[in-house]
XYZ file of C-alpha atoms in Angstrom:
776
model
C 0.000 0.000 0.000
C 0.971 3.622 -0.385
C 1.151 6.379 2.211
C -1.547 8.590 3.768
C -5.183 7.630 3.511
C -4.433 4.464 1.540
C -2.903 2.936 4.679
C -6.360 2.906 6.263
C -8.289 1.883 3.178
C -10.221 -1.305 3.867
C -9.154 -4.386 1.943
C -11.469 -5.305 -0.924
C -12.387 -8.813 -2.110
C -13.586 -10.050 -5.481
C -17.184 -11.237 -5.191
C -17.586 -14.751 -6.584
C -20.521 -16.778 -7.831
C -21.720 -19.780 -5.838
C -19.532 -21.904 -8.109
C -16.414 -19.863 -7.376
C -16.148 -17.762 -10.537
C -15.437 -14.031 -10.543
C -18.442 -11.766 -11.085
C -16.425 -8.667 -11.955
C -17.613 -6.973 -8.728
C -15.429 -6.170 -5.687
C -16.529 -5.011 -2.231
C -14.867 -3.985 1.062
C -14.032 -6.869 3.387
C -16.623 -5.871 5.988
C -19.387 -5.644 3.379
C -18.480 -9.072 1.992
C -18.833 -10.671 5.425
C -21.942 -8.625 6.218
C -23.711 -9.668 3.026
C -22.422 -13.239 2.928
C -20.735 -12.814 -0.456
C -18.638 -15.679 -1.738
C -14.932 -14.832 -1.861
C -11.575 -16.630 -1.995
C -8.706 -17.361 0.389
C -5.597 -19.550 0.283
C -4.263 -22.153 2.702
C -0.600 -23.149 2.344
C 0.768 -26.222 4.120
C 4.507 -26.945 4.269
C 5.233 -30.667 4.490
C 8.659 -32.172 5.263
C 8.967 -35.418 3.352
C 11.837 -37.013 5.301
C 10.111 -36.641 8.693
C 6.478 -36.752 7.536
C 5.781 -33.535 9.413
C 3.621 -30.494 8.769
C 4.719 -26.982 9.694
C 2.257 -25.113 11.919
C 2.196 -21.436 12.841
C 0.957 -20.041 16.130
C -1.459 -17.214 15.516
C -0.594 -13.894 17.179
C -2.356 -13.285 20.499
C -4.190 -10.175 19.292
C -5.785 -11.847 16.224
C -9.573 -11.425 16.114
C -10.109 -15.104 15.333
C -8.453 -18.068 17.051
C -5.778 -15.946 18.858
C -2.787 -17.863 20.185
C -3.778 -21.201 18.567
C -1.728 -23.413 16.263
C -2.916 -23.339 12.654
C -2.050 -23.730 8.963
C 1.539 -22.981 7.870
C 0.280 -19.831 6.136
C -3.076 -18.459 5.013
C -4.758 -15.282 3.809
C -7.568 -13.759 1.788
C -7.218 -13.140 -1.944
C -7.575 -9.381 -2.423
C -9.571 -7.888 -5.277
C -7.680 -8.159 -8.545
C -5.192 -10.649 -7.134
C -4.804 -14.286 -8.109
C -4.805 -17.321 -5.860
C -1.285 -18.562 -6.555
C 0.249 -15.094 -6.291
C -1.535 -14.650 -2.952
C -0.240 -18.002 -1.685
C 3.323 -17.024 -2.523
C 2.937 -13.582 -0.996
C 1.377 -14.831 2.251
C 4.173 -17.349 2.711
C 6.768 -14.633 2.157
C 5.088 -12.052 4.405
C 4.185 -14.366 7.296
C 7.177 -16.737 7.336
C 9.837 -15.121 5.150
C 9.804 -18.053 2.691
C 10.097 -16.981 -0.938
C 9.204 -19.766 -3.377
C 8.378 -19.905 -7.112
C 5.149 -21.142 -8.644
C 6.371 -24.700 -9.152
C 6.722 -25.247 -5.383
C 2.955 -24.978 -4.878
C 0.661 -27.939 -5.492
C -3.057 -27.167 -5.531
C -4.580 -30.138 -3.699
C -8.255 -29.170 -3.638
C -10.682 -26.290 -3.127
C -12.558 -26.284 0.165
C -15.838 -24.373 0.486
C -16.306 -23.044 4.003
C -19.764 -21.680 4.849
C -20.410 -20.477 8.408
C -22.177 -17.717 10.371
C -20.795 -16.218 13.616
C -21.253 -13.146 15.838
C -24.985 -13.649 16.093
C -25.455 -13.645 12.330
C -23.439 -10.464 11.756
C -20.400 -12.261 10.275
C -21.221 -14.500 7.311
C -18.178 -16.323 5.927
C -18.766 -17.963 2.534
C -15.208 -18.694 1.509
C -13.568 -20.793 -1.190
C -10.216 -21.913 0.214
C -7.582 -22.985 -2.315
C -5.501 -25.524 -0.389
C -1.844 -25.682 -1.495
C 0.912 -28.077 -0.436
C 4.626 -27.221 -0.503
C 6.728 -30.389 -0.205
C 10.270 -29.977 1.122
C 12.789 -32.790 1.422
C 13.532 -32.049 5.062
C 12.248 -29.670 7.742
C 13.304 -26.049 7.319
C 15.413 -24.984 10.322
C 13.216 -22.852 12.568
C 15.851 -20.118 12.651
C 15.552 -19.810 8.838
C 12.060 -18.332 9.164
C 11.396 -14.599 9.435
C 8.096 -14.307 11.259
C 5.616 -11.472 10.771
C 5.015 -10.578 14.400
C 1.616 -9.007 13.769
C 0.364 -12.341 12.406
C 2.590 -15.139 13.739
C 4.123 -15.667 17.179
C 5.896 -19.009 16.592
C 6.243 -21.985 14.242
C 6.834 -25.676 14.844
C 6.854 -29.000 13.031
C 4.501 -31.803 14.080
C 4.064 -35.310 12.696
C 1.049 -35.626 10.454
C -0.347 -38.494 12.516
C -0.002 -36.603 15.801
C -1.601 -33.484 14.324
C -4.483 -35.505 12.929
C -5.018 -37.123 16.331
C -5.077 -33.740 18.092
C -7.674 -32.398 15.654
C -9.865 -35.457 16.097
C -9.699 -34.990 19.892
C -10.510 -31.290 19.549
C -7.390 -30.154 21.407
C -8.048 -26.544 22.547
C -4.555 -25.381 21.516
C -5.256 -26.004 17.823
C -7.631 -24.289 15.396
C -10.347 -26.911 14.760
C -10.883 -28.601 11.378
C -13.560 -31.166 10.646
C -11.634 -34.122 9.262
C -14.879 -35.916 8.466
C -15.645 -33.169 5.941
C -13.794 -31.892 2.886
C -10.694 -30.900 4.781
C -9.919 -34.507 5.652
C -8.637 -34.801 2.074
C -5.389 -33.120 3.146
C -4.438 -36.007 5.403
C -5.819 -38.677 3.083
C -3.799 -37.413 0.116
C -0.517 -37.136 2.016
C -0.875 -40.478 3.819
C -1.796 -42.348 0.641
C 1.079 -40.712 -1.223
C 3.707 -42.038 1.162
C 2.429 -45.530 1.772
C 5.118 -48.130 1.112
C 3.310 -49.608 -1.890
C 6.072 -49.670 -4.515
C 5.293 -53.242 -5.575
C 1.590 -52.543 -6.059
C 2.311 -49.317 -7.963
C 4.808 -51.162 -10.142
C 2.251 -53.829 -11.045
C -0.313 -51.134 -11.875
C 2.154 -49.253 -14.090
C 3.074 -52.460 -15.914
C -0.624 -53.125 -16.525
C -1.019 -49.619 -17.918
C 2.035 -50.080 -20.143
C 0.657 -53.350 -21.504
C -2.209 -51.431 -23.089
C 0.281 -50.123 -25.648
C 1.661 -52.596 -28.179
C 5.322 -51.800 -28.916
C 6.190 -51.725 -32.601
C 9.212 -50.709 -34.659
C 8.332 -48.536 -37.645
C 11.195 -49.314 -39.954
C 10.314 -47.133 -42.939
C 12.785 -47.370 -45.805
C 14.430 -44.200 -47.072
C 13.872 -45.214 -50.692
C 13.958 -42.397 -53.223
C 15.759 -39.867 -51.004
C 18.753 -38.078 -52.427
C 22.000 -37.896 -50.466
C 21.240 -34.244 -49.701
C 17.759 -35.049 -48.405
C 19.179 -37.731 -46.119
C 21.556 -35.138 -44.687
C 18.654 -32.728 -44.297
C 16.679 -35.490 -42.557
C 19.255 -35.651 -39.746
C 18.861 -31.907 -39.154
C 15.069 -32.213 -39.246
C 15.120 -34.925 -36.580
C 17.213 -32.620 -34.395
C 14.651 -29.838 -34.920
C 11.849 -32.317 -34.169
C 13.407 -33.082 -30.806
C 13.236 -29.387 -29.997
C 9.491 -29.531 -30.715
C 9.406 -32.194 -28.016
C 11.123 -29.813 -25.594
C 8.554 -27.104 -26.293
C 5.608 -29.471 -25.961
C 6.737 -30.626 -22.528
C 6.762 -26.958 -21.481
C 3.310 -26.403 -22.954
C 1.704 -29.252 -21.011
C 2.674 -27.938 -17.564
C 5.217 -25.474 -16.219
C 7.239 -28.035 -14.208
C 6.825 -30.860 -16.729
C 10.338 -30.480 -18.186
C 11.888 -30.761 -14.716
C 9.890 -33.925 -14.073
C 10.983 -35.343 -17.416
C 14.689 -34.825 -16.716
C 14.347 -36.171 -13.183
C 12.589 -39.380 -14.251
C 14.993 -39.935 -17.128
C 18.009 -39.407 -14.867
C 16.712 -41.889 -12.284
C 15.315 -44.525 -14.674
C 18.193 -46.933 -14.011
C 17.874 -46.786 -10.214
C 15.258 -49.541 -9.985
C 12.759 -51.507 -12.052
C 9.998 -49.316 -10.607
C 11.806 -46.145 -11.679
C 12.171 -47.568 -15.185
C 8.436 -48.288 -15.314
C 7.688 -44.700 -14.268
C 9.967 -43.374 -17.009
C 8.533 -45.653 -19.705
C 4.910 -44.787 -18.973
C 5.731 -41.104 -18.570
C 7.468 -41.174 -21.979
C 4.288 -42.428 -23.633
C 2.037 -39.835 -21.959
C 4.608 -37.013 -21.921
C 3.167 -35.917 -18.590
C 2.211 -37.415 -15.197
C -1.396 -37.804 -16.385
C -2.512 -40.979 -18.140
C -4.170 -40.380 -21.524
C -6.130 -43.647 -21.379
C -7.471 -43.040 -17.859
C -9.338 -39.742 -18.268
C -6.040 -37.955 -17.504
C -5.812 -39.447 -14.021
C -2.416 -38.816 -12.416
C -0.205 -41.941 -12.245
C 2.577 -40.019 -10.497
C 2.504 -37.522 -7.634
C 4.664 -34.632 -6.544
C 6.476 -37.185 -4.324
C 7.870 -38.677 -7.573
C 8.969 -35.303 -8.894
C 12.222 -33.422 -9.312
C 14.121 -31.989 -6.360
C 15.140 -28.334 -6.613
C 17.535 -26.426 -4.351
C 16.748 -22.772 -3.616
C 19.289 -21.394 -1.105
C 17.849 -17.863 -1.284
C 14.317 -18.968 -0.349
C 14.796 -18.231 3.357
C 17.182 -16.579 5.806
C 20.599 -18.270 5.649
C 21.526 -20.679 8.438
C 25.088 -21.787 9.124
C 25.760 -25.371 8.022
C 22.479 -25.637 6.046
C 22.706 -25.619 2.253
C 19.221 -24.212 1.828
C 15.658 -25.197 1.074
C 15.133 -28.224 -1.172
C 11.602 -28.701 -2.525
C 9.761 -30.989 -4.924
C 8.682 -29.410 -8.230
C 4.927 -29.737 -7.884
C 2.154 -30.661 -10.247
C -1.568 -30.934 -9.454
C -3.418 -34.228 -9.194
C -5.988 -32.908 -11.668
C -4.609 -32.072 -15.113
C -4.890 -28.287 -15.626
C -7.478 -27.625 -18.368
C -5.495 -24.634 -19.619
C -2.185 -26.549 -19.665
C 0.558 -23.918 -19.317
C -1.019 -21.598 -21.898
C -2.700 -19.597 -19.138
C -1.872 -18.748 -15.512
C -2.700 -21.832 -13.418
C -5.071 -19.857 -11.179
C -6.921 -18.089 -14.000
C -10.539 -19.120 -14.509
C -12.696 -18.632 -17.590
C -14.593 -15.731 -16.062
C -11.425 -13.751 -15.393
C -10.344 -14.275 -18.997
C -13.738 -13.280 -20.387
C -13.898 -10.139 -18.229
C -10.444 -9.139 -19.469
C -11.318 -9.900 -23.086
C -14.517 -7.895 -22.809
C -12.516 -4.678 -22.362
C -10.350 -5.229 -25.441
C -10.727 -3.927 -28.978
C -11.777 -6.322 -31.758
C -8.181 -6.715 -32.969
C -6.961 -7.362 -29.450
C -9.691 -9.974 -28.950
C -8.409 -11.775 -32.042
C -4.931 -11.771 -30.532
C -5.909 -13.202 -27.150
C -7.972 -15.993 -28.764
C -5.273 -16.718 -31.357
C -3.339 -19.946 -31.787
C 0.209 -18.734 -31.292
C 0.518 -16.997 -27.927
C 0.295 -17.615 -24.192
C -1.414 -15.582 -21.465
C 0.626 -14.514 -18.428
C 0.288 -12.306 -15.325
C 2.100 -9.042 -14.648
C 2.173 -9.939 -10.955
C 4.028 -13.186 -11.574
C 7.614 -12.137 -10.912
C 8.817 -15.702 -11.474
C 7.715 -15.710 -15.110
C 10.535 -16.955 -17.307
C 10.014 -14.204 -19.822
C 8.560 -10.976 -18.485
C 8.878 -8.812 -21.586
C 5.390 -7.658 -22.521
C 4.316 -7.261 -26.109
C 0.764 -6.310 -25.329
C -0.972 -4.829 -22.321
C -4.081 -3.339 -23.926
C -5.961 -3.237 -20.622
C -3.725 -1.865 -17.853
C -6.420 -2.542 -15.226
C -6.001 -6.298 -15.752
C -3.231 -8.539 -14.496
C -3.261 -10.559 -17.734
C -1.194 -9.953 -20.845
C -0.092 -11.736 -24.030
C 3.283 -13.213 -24.993
C 3.762 -14.650 -28.519
C 5.221 -18.129 -28.921
C 8.251 -16.611 -30.640
C 9.076 -14.866 -27.375
C 7.885 -17.415 -24.810
C 9.851 -20.242 -26.468
C 12.567 -18.115 -28.076
C 15.482 -20.205 -26.756
C 14.027 -23.316 -28.410
C 12.685 -21.742 -31.584
C 15.886 -19.887 -32.460
C 17.767 -23.226 -32.439
C 15.016 -24.943 -34.427
C 14.978 -22.116 -36.977
C 18.716 -22.457 -37.483
C 18.381 -26.190 -38.101
C 15.501 -25.708 -40.557
C 17.455 -23.091 -42.511
C 20.411 -25.483 -42.763
C 18.128 -28.330 -43.869
C 16.476 -25.993 -46.380
C 19.865 -25.142 -47.853
C 20.661 -28.855 -48.257
C 17.464 -30.278 -49.780
C 17.104 -30.669 -53.532
C 13.314 -30.273 -53.463
C 12.231 -26.682 -54.271
C 8.924 -26.993 -52.382
C 10.593 -28.508 -49.310
C 13.240 -25.797 -49.445
C 10.513 -23.142 -49.428
C 8.659 -24.844 -46.559
C 11.700 -25.163 -44.319
C 12.916 -21.599 -44.823
C 9.433 -20.126 -44.352
C 8.775 -22.232 -41.254
C 12.106 -21.136 -39.783
C 11.100 -17.518 -40.386
C 7.707 -18.162 -38.778
C 9.339 -19.533 -35.638
C 10.996 -16.143 -35.161
C 8.239 -13.824 -36.443
C 5.216 -15.709 -35.016
C 3.436 -15.295 -38.369
C 2.690 -18.786 -39.692
C 0.471 -17.921 -42.663
C 3.071 -18.189 -45.459
C 4.686 -21.293 -43.986
C 1.317 -23.057 -43.735
C 0.626 -22.235 -47.389
C 4.052 -23.650 -48.224
C 3.180 -26.793 -46.268
C -0.044 -27.242 -48.254
C 1.897 -26.930 -51.507
C 4.639 -29.358 -50.463
C 5.527 -31.792 -53.258
C 8.504 -33.717 -51.971
C 9.549 -37.307 -51.385
C 10.657 -36.233 -47.903
C 7.444 -35.055 -46.252
C 7.657 -32.731 -43.244
C 5.050 -31.271 -40.893
C 6.519 -29.164 -38.103
C 5.185 -26.353 -35.930
C 2.204 -25.419 -33.736
C -1.058 -26.893 -34.993
C -3.509 -28.861 -32.828
C -5.444 -27.307 -29.940
C -6.523 -30.429 -28.019
C -4.281 -29.618 -25.042
C -6.151 -26.354 -24.399
C -9.224 -27.882 -22.779
C -10.121 -24.535 -21.200
C -10.938 -22.777 -24.499
C -9.471 -24.752 -27.390
C -7.580 -21.669 -28.595
C -3.859 -22.441 -28.209
C -1.797 -24.681 -30.484
C 0.825 -27.221 -29.476
C 4.066 -27.961 -31.325
C 4.474 -31.237 -33.180
C 6.467 -32.929 -35.937
C 5.725 -35.662 -38.464
C 8.517 -36.701 -40.855
C 7.830 -39.339 -43.471
C 8.576 -40.741 -46.893
C 5.807 -40.118 -49.408
C 4.113 -43.231 -50.790
C 3.626 -42.078 -54.385
C 1.429 -44.983 -55.468
C -0.985 -44.676 -52.547
C -1.067 -40.883 -52.889
C -2.060 -41.098 -56.565
C -4.945 -43.446 -55.719
C -6.497 -40.923 -53.326
C -6.931 -38.010 -55.717
C -10.633 -38.904 -55.991
C -11.396 -37.725 -52.465
C -9.731 -34.344 -52.678
C -11.269 -33.634 -56.073
C -14.835 -34.223 -54.843
C -14.900 -32.010 -51.765
C -17.084 -29.348 -53.421
C -19.565 -32.008 -54.544
C -19.696 -33.388 -51.007
C -20.167 -29.885 -49.550
C -23.140 -29.152 -51.777
C -24.810 -32.426 -50.852
C -24.177 -32.297 -47.094
C -27.262 -33.152 -44.997
C -27.859 -29.607 -43.723
C -29.761 -26.540 -44.902
C -28.396 -24.976 -48.079
C -28.017 -21.588 -46.393
C -25.112 -22.993 -44.371
C -23.220 -24.521 -47.290
C -20.070 -22.964 -48.696
C -19.841 -22.252 -52.411
C -16.064 -22.141 -52.596
C -14.688 -25.318 -51.026
C -11.272 -26.004 -52.499
C -10.066 -29.479 -53.415
C -7.822 -30.884 -50.699
C -4.410 -32.329 -51.524
C -3.888 -35.717 -49.845
C -0.452 -37.152 -49.175
C 0.182 -40.703 -47.970
C 3.432 -41.221 -46.101
C 5.360 -43.918 -44.303
C 6.154 -42.299 -40.957
C 9.855 -42.075 -40.121
C 9.660 -39.996 -36.941
C 7.233 -37.941 -34.873
C 7.571 -35.678 -31.857
C 5.846 -33.025 -29.774
C 2.097 -33.444 -29.327
C 2.052 -37.149 -30.188
C 1.404 -38.413 -26.660
C -0.684 -41.465 -25.837
C -2.778 -42.854 -28.715
C -1.074 -42.308 -32.056
C -2.823 -40.427 -34.836
C -3.323 -42.213 -38.154
C -3.891 -39.022 -40.151
C -4.271 -35.295 -39.837
C -5.899 -32.441 -41.697
C -4.184 -29.061 -41.474
C -3.856 -26.173 -41.038
C -6.465 -25.212 -38.444
C -6.134 -21.506 -39.193
C -9.614 -20.539 -40.423
C -8.165 -17.809 -42.667
C -6.269 -20.391 -44.689
C -9.121 -22.912 -44.687
C -11.388 -20.200 -46.097
C -8.895 -18.944 -48.671
C -7.048 -22.105 -49.666
C -8.753 -25.100 -48.076
C -6.740 -27.681 -46.165
C -4.412 -30.580 -46.830
C -4.348 -34.111 -45.507
C -1.557 -36.460 -44.550
C -2.221 -40.176 -44.045
C 0.259 -42.230 -42.002
C -0.082 -45.581 -43.712
C 2.340 -47.641 -41.621
C 0.647 -46.383 -38.437
C -2.750 -47.401 -39.842
C -1.467 -50.833 -40.827
C -0.018 -51.415 -37.366
C -3.239 -50.360 -35.632
C -5.379 -52.557 -37.856
C -3.228 -55.637 -37.328
C -2.549 -55.269 -33.612
C -5.811 -53.692 -32.431
C -8.755 -53.474 -34.820
C -8.618 -57.057 -36.079
C -8.520 -58.535 -32.533
C -11.390 -56.199 -31.524
C -13.462 -57.432 -34.467
C -12.755 -61.065 -33.573
C -14.104 -60.474 -30.062
C -16.891 -57.922 -30.499
C -18.435 -58.404 -33.961
C -20.921 -61.187 -34.695
C -19.394 -64.061 -36.608
C -21.569 -63.434 -39.680
C -20.189 -59.890 -40.139
C -16.639 -60.397 -38.854
C -15.110 -60.999 -42.281
C -16.422 -57.600 -43.421
C -13.825 -55.836 -41.237
C -10.856 -55.156 -43.518
C -7.934 -52.746 -43.794
C -9.147 -51.074 -47.008
C -12.421 -50.034 -45.348
C -10.636 -48.847 -42.200
C -8.095 -46.832 -44.186
C -10.705 -45.459 -46.618
C -12.847 -44.139 -43.776
C -9.769 -42.563 -42.201
C -9.193 -40.723 -45.482
C -12.788 -39.537 -45.604
C -12.642 -38.489 -41.942
C -9.744 -36.155 -42.713
C -11.439 -34.865 -45.888
C -14.533 -33.987 -43.898
C -12.552 -31.739 -41.567
C -12.265 -29.528 -44.646
C -15.990 -29.302 -45.411
C -18.967 -28.146 -43.396
C -19.105 -24.969 -41.279
C -15.870 -23.182 -40.340
C -16.356 -19.435 -40.712
C -19.980 -18.756 -39.757
C -22.484 -15.905 -39.482
C -24.183 -15.633 -36.083
C -27.861 -14.655 -35.662
C -26.632 -11.158 -34.744
C -25.034 -10.865 -38.179
C -21.526 -11.012 -36.711
C -18.934 -13.161 -38.456
C -17.209 -15.729 -36.265
C -15.815 -19.276 -36.386
C -17.084 -22.584 -35.055
C -13.947 -22.906 -32.929
C -14.457 -19.565 -31.208
C -18.154 -20.152 -30.529
C -17.960 -23.728 -29.259
C -14.681 -23.155 -27.367
C -13.743 -26.206 -25.254
C -16.533 -28.307 -26.880
C -15.214 -27.729 -30.398
C -12.590 -30.500 -30.550
C -14.870 -33.361 -29.502
C -17.733 -32.221 -31.755
C -15.408 -31.617 -34.709
C -13.955 -35.125 -34.395
C -17.468 -36.557 -34.226
C -18.425 -34.514 -37.293
C -15.453 -35.691 -39.336
C -16.173 -39.310 -38.379
C -19.918 -39.435 -38.993
C -19.946 -37.140 -42.030
C -17.035 -39.209 -43.348
C -19.278 -42.260 -43.130
C -22.069 -40.358 -44.880
C -19.616 -39.172 -47.565
C -18.416 -42.697 -48.337
C -21.971 -43.866 -48.849
C -22.602 -40.843 -51.081
C -19.527 -41.566 -53.235
C -20.548 -45.216 -53.522
C -24.054 -44.177 -54.606
C -22.478 -42.071 -57.374
C -20.393 -45.072 -58.520
C -17.170 -43.307 -57.560
C -16.316 -46.118 -55.141
C -17.174 -49.825 -55.510
C -20.518 -50.953 -54.048
C -18.736 -53.896 -52.418
C -17.444 -51.406 -49.835
C -20.879 -50.536 -48.409
C -21.250 -53.210 -45.745
C -17.570 -53.503 -44.890
C -17.297 -49.751 -44.261
C -20.143 -49.797 -41.730
C -18.931 -52.911 -39.887
C -15.327 -51.693 -39.838
C -16.610 -48.414 -38.416
C -18.473 -50.294 -35.665
C -15.281 -52.127 -34.670
C -13.435 -48.811 -34.813
C -15.879 -47.294 -32.305
C -14.596 -49.635 -29.616
C -11.008 -48.827 -30.540
C -11.437 -45.045 -30.214
C -13.648 -45.017 -27.106
C -10.863 -46.807 -25.247
C -8.821 -43.588 -25.533
C -11.065 -42.189 -22.792
C -13.827 -39.596 -22.760
C -11.436 -36.792 -21.770
C -9.828 -37.183 -25.201
C -11.611 -35.490 -28.126
C -11.646 -38.548 -30.405
C -12.875 -40.815 -27.595
C -15.720 -38.519 -26.549
C -16.696 -37.904 -30.163
C -16.740 -41.643 -30.811
C -18.933 -42.308 -27.764
C -21.406 -39.725 -29.079
C -21.623 -41.511 -32.426
C -21.882 -45.035 -31.067
C -24.611 -44.154 -28.568
C -26.633 -42.252 -31.174
C -26.426 -45.121 -33.693
C -27.186 -47.708 -31.002
C -30.241 -45.735 -29.859
C -31.514 -45.599 -33.457
C -31.146 -49.384 -33.803
C -28.336 -49.147 -36.363
C -25.979 -51.015 -33.996
C -27.349 -54.118 -32.258
C -26.078 -55.924 -29.138
C -26.504 -59.711 -29.121
C -26.675 -62.119 -26.155
C -23.073 -63.275 -26.627
C -21.793 -59.721 -26.017
C -21.182 -59.258 -29.730
C -22.466 -56.481 -31.962
C -23.738 -56.164 -35.502
C -24.840 -53.486 -37.959
C -28.478 -53.270 -39.037
C -27.973 -52.336 -42.686
C -31.580 -51.195 -43.048
C -31.213 -48.524 -40.349
C -27.595 -47.414 -40.497
C -27.844 -45.043 -43.469
C -30.693 -42.968 -42.006
C -29.111 -42.866 -38.547
C -25.787 -41.664 -39.965
C -27.495 -38.939 -41.981
C -29.540 -37.837 -38.953
C -26.506 -37.407 -36.702
C -24.578 -35.688 -39.497
C -27.396 -33.159 -39.873
C -27.564 -32.600 -36.100
C -23.849 -31.872 -35.691
C -23.475 -29.808 -38.861
C -26.428 -27.611 -37.883
C -25.059 -27.020 -34.374
C -21.734 -25.977 -35.877
C -23.364 -23.751 -38.499
C -25.295 -21.895 -35.792
C -22.362 -21.750 -33.384
C -24.812 -23.096 -30.802
C -22.698 -23.966 -27.743
C -25.712 -24.855 -25.586
C -26.915 -27.389 -28.158
C -23.388 -28.791 -28.487
C -23.134 -29.242 -24.724
C -26.553 -30.907 -24.557
C -25.679 -33.346 -27.357
C -22.328 -34.281 -25.815
C -23.809 -34.649 -22.337
C -26.629 -36.857 -23.592
C -24.641 -39.112 -25.917
C -20.928 -38.621 -25.102
C -21.058 -40.980 -22.125
C -19.830 -44.469 -21.274
C -23.091 -46.410 -21.611
C -23.780 -50.040 -20.737
C -23.329 -51.363 -24.312
C -19.944 -49.629 -24.518
C -18.944 -50.952 -21.100
C -19.927 -54.437 -22.215
C -17.557 -54.298 -25.187
C -14.746 -52.579 -23.310
C -14.980 -55.040 -20.416
C -14.639 -57.919 -22.843
C -11.576 -56.351 -24.462
C -10.000 -55.630 -21.068
C -10.415 -59.245 -19.936
C -8.565 -60.506 -23.003
C -6.062 -57.618 -22.774
C -6.328 -56.465 -26.370
C -3.953 -53.484 -26.711
C -5.571 -50.071 -26.744
C -2.971 -48.467 -28.981
C 0.611 -48.720 -30.197
C 3.906 -47.371 -28.868
C 6.163 -46.905 -31.886
C 9.902 -46.581 -31.970
C 11.927 -45.477 -34.973
C 15.065 -47.571 -35.633
C 15.776 -45.699 -38.884
C 16.281 -42.530 -36.883
C 18.485 -44.266 -34.328
C 20.691 -45.624 -37.113
C 20.870 -42.273 -38.893
C 21.905 -40.362 -35.794
C 24.376 -43.086 -34.826
C 26.073 -42.871 -38.222
C 26.127 -39.078 -38.014
């Protein structure tokens, strides 16, 4: 605070909704407690791992509540305009003299405290964000600098003893009801440190077994000597995309990665942790609704000597780099304590151009008040009253992107392909300028035996809004024969658009034919965690889709591996005997092609009822990915039937396409409903099952009713396309809530597959790359 009257100004709190979101209103502290407004506070607990002790503070004797009693390590209200994590750090520094960065704080849970005291005059409706700071050993008591007005003493106490005292209601301790929400604190810590290494190891091995290991040994046939040399540089650049992606998932993810890798040889259990982490590229399991399979107890140790007052003979505070049990919906694109309401209130005060920037693909959102930000240079602060501001990728990841740009320029100088040369040089420039338009056009026009996709593209990781893109790489050798056979699909996109099952007013008149490239994958990196993609349709930039269309890349060796190791065994178990032989690779691969084609048709840029121009992505926000995947799948099925009806594909495909799709439903749903493809697939299966197009038989096998499937597919296609065309988020949410669930028929199939242990997906390795780098 400043001098004069401001010293006596009463603290103000942000007023929250009953669900804990900001309303945009702030009130003085006394008015908040008088009126019973919901507000926020933080609780910070310091836990010493080696002694299993919690740090308690003794409240100052003159405090108006619980004077002289032992309480939480540190706590305080979140003032108006402040953020939870910043407040937690500040309270710890002010009360105890402990100065820690963001990655020391693990958000365990949010506790809603509702109580009335002082004869009804003091109404406390408070959301408490409960944080845990895990240190290796107790901090020497003389290292603390206590704020005398708040704290009179500190001490460590074993977690079991403290729990016992609270249960007894010891009068020297501030009471907490351990039978209520707050009991989670003790449950989480106790469970975390149980000596259950053997059981955890068995569970991790079971999780690993869901991925079938396979070597993708693509041959470098047709590459010139220069392109092979360029390939080595491209693999090096691809590994940098990996580095960036780890940062994008979570702020302390890179530290965890290095720690697990460095300790992988310590024990068999440590190796299992590293292997499963390497597949998921985070501590959250892709196939288990992003449930954490590691905890902060497994994380990296960091030494911070300057965190407290120096003590002779003590090297300083060592803490565990924390990550939350629940995967952050905004990844590390946004401040970890930012909610959607805060973002929307900030965005509301921006100009139209600034709104486009903050919802753009290629930037992150940070806080001015976060002094531990790695990169505090600000390129945009259009609203000085807000704590939020924008940093472009080129700045946030500059150390990585400058190295990647240098490698791409060198590779571009080496390659003999003019179109690849243009792509690599333009992508290198984009890494530094943050303008990806020209490089994405160059990617669409790529005509090279060595096929490269590198940069920020998909937005699945941004579950909060679906705005921000993650970095990825796909390097392959073009299959010229297979590519030539697929020209039919790209050439008929306009015909498909004009015949889509939706009102004509929503149809585009200028859909551009989509180039399709089939490749044998040599290497991938970045956002390729968990289940492996068999194809992709890019770019996602609506400007380019509108002006130039999109382009598709099919990963044929990935598709072949998935069909052999996963889809065929699923069909053998889950499809009735009479239809089993209809499941074949050609149908599976053909539908994959049509799926990617159908990303390029249907609504993208739309006109809202108000007359305003927008995009489906911006209107549907976090629901867009799941609905778009469902659209591409079901409209792809409709499109295949349409092309067959026009004699552009053989009629012998009709039944096999539908039955192969049914088997594929069980494959994709196993990815989990937190994953866009899995949720979208559940929506489709449940709709088609409800309409009688899919039938469950007594032997826990399924079949397709060929008399009903065509109408059911067209009905769902119309439903989804219309929701997208209207930008109707409420309708999208209702559809996904009603049908995007794990129903009994799905559980029946998935239970059967789990009992037989059919792999859920593949875990590829790339021996060609290993050999290339070894030779180099």
